[in-house]
Short mmCIF file of C-alpha atoms in Angstrom, two decimals:
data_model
loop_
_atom_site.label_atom_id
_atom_site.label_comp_id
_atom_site.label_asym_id
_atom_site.label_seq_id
_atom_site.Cartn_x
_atom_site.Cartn_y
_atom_site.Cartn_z
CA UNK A 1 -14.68 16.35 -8.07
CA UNK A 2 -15.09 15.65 -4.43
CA UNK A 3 -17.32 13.54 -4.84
CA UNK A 4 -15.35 11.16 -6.35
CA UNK A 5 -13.40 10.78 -3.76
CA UNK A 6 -15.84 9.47 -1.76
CA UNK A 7 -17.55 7.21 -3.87
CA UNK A 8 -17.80 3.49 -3.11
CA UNK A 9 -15.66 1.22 -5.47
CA UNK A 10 -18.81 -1.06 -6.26
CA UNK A 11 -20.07 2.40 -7.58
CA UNK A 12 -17.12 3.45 -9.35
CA UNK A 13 -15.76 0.12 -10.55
CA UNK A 14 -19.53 -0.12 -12.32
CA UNK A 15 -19.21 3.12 -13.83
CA UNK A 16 -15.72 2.98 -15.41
CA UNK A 17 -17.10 -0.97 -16.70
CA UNK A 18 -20.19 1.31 -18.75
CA UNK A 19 -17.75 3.95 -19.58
CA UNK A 20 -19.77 6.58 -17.90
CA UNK A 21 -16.25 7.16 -15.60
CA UNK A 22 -12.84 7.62 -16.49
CA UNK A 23 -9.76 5.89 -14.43
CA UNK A 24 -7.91 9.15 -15.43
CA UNK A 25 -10.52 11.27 -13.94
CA UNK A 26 -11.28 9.35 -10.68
CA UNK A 27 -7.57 9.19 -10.06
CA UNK A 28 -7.69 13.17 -10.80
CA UNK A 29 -10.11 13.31 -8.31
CA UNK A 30 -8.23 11.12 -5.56
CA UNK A 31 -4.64 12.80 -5.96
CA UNK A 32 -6.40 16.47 -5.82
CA UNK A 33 -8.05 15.61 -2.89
CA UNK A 34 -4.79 13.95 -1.34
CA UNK A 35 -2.91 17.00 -2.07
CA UNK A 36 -5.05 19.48 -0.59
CA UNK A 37 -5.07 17.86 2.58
CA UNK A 38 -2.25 15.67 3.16
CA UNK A 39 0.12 17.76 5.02
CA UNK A 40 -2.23 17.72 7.75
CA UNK A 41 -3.34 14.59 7.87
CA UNK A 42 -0.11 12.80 7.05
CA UNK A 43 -1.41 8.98 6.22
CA UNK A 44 1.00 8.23 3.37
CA UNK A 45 4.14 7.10 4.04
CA UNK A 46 4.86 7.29 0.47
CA UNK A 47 2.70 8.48 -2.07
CA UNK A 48 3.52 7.31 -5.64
CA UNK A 49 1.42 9.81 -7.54
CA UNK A 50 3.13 9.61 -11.12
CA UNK A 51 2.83 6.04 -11.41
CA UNK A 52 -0.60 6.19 -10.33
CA UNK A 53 -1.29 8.11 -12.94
CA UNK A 54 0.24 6.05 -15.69
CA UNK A 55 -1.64 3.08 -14.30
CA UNK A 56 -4.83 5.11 -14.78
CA UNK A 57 -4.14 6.04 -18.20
CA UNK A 58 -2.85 2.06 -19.04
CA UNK A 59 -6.43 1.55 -17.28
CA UNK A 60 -8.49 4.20 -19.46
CA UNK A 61 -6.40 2.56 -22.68
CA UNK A 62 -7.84 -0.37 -21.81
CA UNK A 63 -11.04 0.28 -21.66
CA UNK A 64 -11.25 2.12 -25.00
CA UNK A 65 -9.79 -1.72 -26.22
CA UNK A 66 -11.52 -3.89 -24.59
CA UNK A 67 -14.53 -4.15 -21.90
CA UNK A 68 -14.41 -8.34 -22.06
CA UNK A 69 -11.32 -8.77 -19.36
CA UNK A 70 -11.67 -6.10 -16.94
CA UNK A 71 -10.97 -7.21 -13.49
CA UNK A 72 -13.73 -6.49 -10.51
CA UNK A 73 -11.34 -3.69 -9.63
CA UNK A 74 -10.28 -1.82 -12.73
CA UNK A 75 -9.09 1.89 -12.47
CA UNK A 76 -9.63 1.74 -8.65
CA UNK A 77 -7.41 3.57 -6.37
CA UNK A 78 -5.79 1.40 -3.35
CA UNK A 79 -3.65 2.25 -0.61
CA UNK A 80 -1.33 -0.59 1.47
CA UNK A 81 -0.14 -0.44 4.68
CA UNK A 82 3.63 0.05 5.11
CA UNK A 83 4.30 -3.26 6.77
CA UNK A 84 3.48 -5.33 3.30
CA UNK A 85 5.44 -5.15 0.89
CA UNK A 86 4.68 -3.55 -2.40
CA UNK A 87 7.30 -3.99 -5.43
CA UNK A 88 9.33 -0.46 -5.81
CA UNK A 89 8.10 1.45 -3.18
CA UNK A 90 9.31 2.01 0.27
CA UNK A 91 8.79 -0.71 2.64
CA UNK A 92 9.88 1.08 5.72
CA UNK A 93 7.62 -0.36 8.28
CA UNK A 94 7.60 3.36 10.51
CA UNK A 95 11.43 2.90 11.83
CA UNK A 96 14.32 4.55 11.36
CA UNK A 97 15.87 1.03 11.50
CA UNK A 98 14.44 -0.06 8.06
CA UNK A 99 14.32 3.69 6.50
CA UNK A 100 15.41 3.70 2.74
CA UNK A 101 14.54 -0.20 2.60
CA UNK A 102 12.69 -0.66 -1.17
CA UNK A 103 9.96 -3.72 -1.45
CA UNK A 104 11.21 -6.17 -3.97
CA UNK A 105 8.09 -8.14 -4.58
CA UNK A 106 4.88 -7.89 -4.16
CA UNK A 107 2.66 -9.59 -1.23
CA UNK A 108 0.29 -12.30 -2.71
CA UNK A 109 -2.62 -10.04 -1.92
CA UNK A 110 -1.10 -6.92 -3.57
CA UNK A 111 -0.36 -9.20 -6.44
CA UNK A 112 -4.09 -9.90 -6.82
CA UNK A 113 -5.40 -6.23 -6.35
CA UNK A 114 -3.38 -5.82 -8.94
CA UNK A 115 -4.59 -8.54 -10.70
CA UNK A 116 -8.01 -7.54 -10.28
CA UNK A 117 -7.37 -3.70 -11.35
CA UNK A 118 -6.66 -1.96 -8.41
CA UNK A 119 -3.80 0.84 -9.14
CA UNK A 120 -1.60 1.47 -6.16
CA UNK A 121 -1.48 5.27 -4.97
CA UNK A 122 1.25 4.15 -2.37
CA UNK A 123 2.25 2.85 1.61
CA UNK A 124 -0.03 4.37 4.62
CA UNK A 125 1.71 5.12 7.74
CA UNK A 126 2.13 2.53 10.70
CA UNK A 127 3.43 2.59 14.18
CA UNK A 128 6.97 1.20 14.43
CA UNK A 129 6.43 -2.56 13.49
CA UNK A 130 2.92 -2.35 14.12
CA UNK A 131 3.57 -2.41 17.67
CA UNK A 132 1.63 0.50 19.13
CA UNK A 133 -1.65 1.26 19.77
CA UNK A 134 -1.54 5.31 18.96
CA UNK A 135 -1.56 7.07 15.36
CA UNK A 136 2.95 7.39 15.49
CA UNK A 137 5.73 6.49 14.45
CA UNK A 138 9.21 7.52 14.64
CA UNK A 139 10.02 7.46 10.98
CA UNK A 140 6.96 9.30 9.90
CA UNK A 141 5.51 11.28 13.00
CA UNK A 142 2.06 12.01 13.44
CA UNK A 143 -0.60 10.44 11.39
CA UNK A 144 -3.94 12.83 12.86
CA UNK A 145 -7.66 12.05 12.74
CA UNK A 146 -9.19 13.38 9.27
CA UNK A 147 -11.69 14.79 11.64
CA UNK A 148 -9.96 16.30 14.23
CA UNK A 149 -6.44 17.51 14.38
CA UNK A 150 -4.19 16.36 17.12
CA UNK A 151 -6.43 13.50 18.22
CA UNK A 152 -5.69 9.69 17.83
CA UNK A 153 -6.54 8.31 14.59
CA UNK A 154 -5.95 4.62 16.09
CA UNK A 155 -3.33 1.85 15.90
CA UNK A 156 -0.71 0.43 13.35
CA UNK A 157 -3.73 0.72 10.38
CA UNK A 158 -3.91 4.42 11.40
CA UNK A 159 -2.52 5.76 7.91
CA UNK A 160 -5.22 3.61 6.13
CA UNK A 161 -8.25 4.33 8.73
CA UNK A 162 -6.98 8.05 8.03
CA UNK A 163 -6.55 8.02 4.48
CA UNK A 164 -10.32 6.46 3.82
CA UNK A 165 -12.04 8.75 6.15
CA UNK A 166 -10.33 11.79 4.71
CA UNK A 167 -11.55 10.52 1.11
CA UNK A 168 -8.28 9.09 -0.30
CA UNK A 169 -9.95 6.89 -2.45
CA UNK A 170 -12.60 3.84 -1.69
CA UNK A 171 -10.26 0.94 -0.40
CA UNK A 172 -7.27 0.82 1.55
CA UNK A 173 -5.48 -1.75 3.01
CA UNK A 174 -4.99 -3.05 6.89
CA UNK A 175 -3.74 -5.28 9.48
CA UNK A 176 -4.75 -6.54 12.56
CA UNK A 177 -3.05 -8.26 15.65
CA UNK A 178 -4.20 -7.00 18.45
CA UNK A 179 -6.99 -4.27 17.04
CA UNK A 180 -4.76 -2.93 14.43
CA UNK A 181 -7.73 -2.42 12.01
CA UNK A 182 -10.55 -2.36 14.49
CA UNK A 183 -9.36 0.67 16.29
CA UNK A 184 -8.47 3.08 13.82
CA UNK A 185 -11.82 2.19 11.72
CA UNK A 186 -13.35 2.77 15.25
CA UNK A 187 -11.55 5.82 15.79
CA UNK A 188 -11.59 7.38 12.16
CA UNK A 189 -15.64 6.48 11.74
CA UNK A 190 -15.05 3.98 9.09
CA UNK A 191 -15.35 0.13 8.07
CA UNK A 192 -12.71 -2.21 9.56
CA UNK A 193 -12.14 -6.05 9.11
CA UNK A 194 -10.24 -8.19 10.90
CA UNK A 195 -10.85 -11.61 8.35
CA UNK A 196 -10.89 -15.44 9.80
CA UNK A 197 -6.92 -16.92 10.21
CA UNK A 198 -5.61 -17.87 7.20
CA UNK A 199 -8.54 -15.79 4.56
CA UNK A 200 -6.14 -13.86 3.13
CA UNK A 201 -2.79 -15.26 2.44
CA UNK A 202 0.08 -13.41 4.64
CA UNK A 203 3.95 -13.96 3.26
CA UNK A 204 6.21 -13.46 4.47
CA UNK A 205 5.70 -14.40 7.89
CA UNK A 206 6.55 -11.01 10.17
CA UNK A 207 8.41 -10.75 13.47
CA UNK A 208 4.55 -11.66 14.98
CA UNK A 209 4.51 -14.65 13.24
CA UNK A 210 0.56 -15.23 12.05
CA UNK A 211 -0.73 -12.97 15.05
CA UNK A 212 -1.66 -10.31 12.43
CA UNK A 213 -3.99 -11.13 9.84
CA UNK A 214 -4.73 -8.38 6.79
CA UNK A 215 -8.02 -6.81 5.93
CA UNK A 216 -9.71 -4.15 4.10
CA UNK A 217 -10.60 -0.96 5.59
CA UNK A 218 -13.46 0.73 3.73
CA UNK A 219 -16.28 3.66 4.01
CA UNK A 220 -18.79 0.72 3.11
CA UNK A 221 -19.76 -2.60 4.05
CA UNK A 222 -19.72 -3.69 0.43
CA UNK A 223 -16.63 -1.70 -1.02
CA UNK A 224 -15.01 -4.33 2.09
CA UNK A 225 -16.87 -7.14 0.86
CA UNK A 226 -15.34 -6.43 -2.48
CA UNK A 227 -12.04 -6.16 -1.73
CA UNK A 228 -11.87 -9.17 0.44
CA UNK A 229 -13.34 -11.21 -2.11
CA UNK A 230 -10.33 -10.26 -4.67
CA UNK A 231 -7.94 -10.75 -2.04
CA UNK A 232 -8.68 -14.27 -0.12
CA UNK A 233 -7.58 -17.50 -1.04
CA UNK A 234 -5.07 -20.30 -0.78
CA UNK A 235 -1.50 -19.27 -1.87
CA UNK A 236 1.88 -21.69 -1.71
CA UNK A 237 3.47 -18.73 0.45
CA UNK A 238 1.29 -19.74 3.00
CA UNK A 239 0.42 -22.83 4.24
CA UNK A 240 -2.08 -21.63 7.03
CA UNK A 241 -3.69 -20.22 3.75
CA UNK A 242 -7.87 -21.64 3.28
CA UNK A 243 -9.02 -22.77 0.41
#
């Protein structure tokens, strides 16, 4: 079952399309594996297991349908970062100031993960605001390096850097200001990008106006490739947004 966890979405996403891999059994795989290690690790600021789980069984149902309108990213597991929001879940953004604060939409680019397949497993920790260059946060304390405990796991995309290196599923996503994503892929030994301005739609418009730019934060080049693909493009939210 381990295995699973760290297999690249281009693998996986190919598999469930031939039906030689269930959603319900990757998703298994991912939430096992999250469980047996999370309390050490700490990258989720919330985990939303049992809706995970229903969207892998609405994905599996689908399968057994239809194989003609799958998206790139059916039954695949993906993790945001707690300073986007996501419809339902926290959106906390690592301060006590926002705690208890619930998304009410979701950001264009969670919209089209979604879109595309992707099932949300829930928010990865951030640094208050994104502001701070070490693996903490007031609201959520410690977020530690999957290979070492009690050593920096990087900046605000710590929780994401943490959560792919530690086998949390293939893609997870990030955002970068001021090394945001570079760092903690640096730190946390995986894949990091920081896209172009304006390659991924960003609305709203945070507190560092379009400073910070999101990105995918993968164990592969490709499984990055991927998910960038799905989520660039123009969007009316966003008028800095490229065709």
């Amino acid at each position: 079952m381990e295995d699973l966890c760290f297999m690249p979405a281009t693998e996986a996403a190919a598999l469930i399309r031939d039906k030689k891999l269930s959603p319900v059994e990757l998703m298994t795989a991912v939430l096992a594996r999250i469980e047996a290690l999370e309390p050490q690790v700490n990258a989720f600021a919330a985990l939303d297991a049992n809706a995970a789980m229903v969207g892998a069984k609405s994905a599996e149902a689908a399968l057994k349908a239809s194989d003609s309108c799958l998206g790139p990213l059916h039954g695949i597991p993906v993790t945001i970062k707690d300073l986007a929001s996501v419809e339902g879940l926290p959106f906390q953004r690592g301060s006590h100031i926002e705690a208890g604060n619930i998304g009410g939409v979701d950001a264009p680019f969670v919209s089209r993960l979604r879109a595309a397949g992707a099932i949300v497993l829930g928010k990865t920790t951030t640094s208050e605001f994104g502001w701070k260059g070490v693996s903490h946060s007031p609201l959520t304390g410690i977020t530690h390096n999957p290979w070492k405990r009690g050593y920096n796991a990087g900046a605000s995309s710590a929780g994401a850097a943490a959560a792919a290196a530690a086998g949390y599923g293939p893609l997870h996503q990030g955002s970068d200001g001021a090394g945001s994503v570079r760092m903690p892929a640096h730190f946390c030994g995986i894949f990091g990008l920081k896209p172009s301005f304006g390659r991924i739609p960003n609305a709203p418009v945070a507190n560092g106006d379009q400073s910070s730019h999101n990105g995918p934060m993968t164990r592969t080049v490709a499984d990055s490739a991927l998910m960038l693909q799905v989520m660039s493009g123009p969007h009316p939210l966003d008028h800095y947004s490229l065709e």
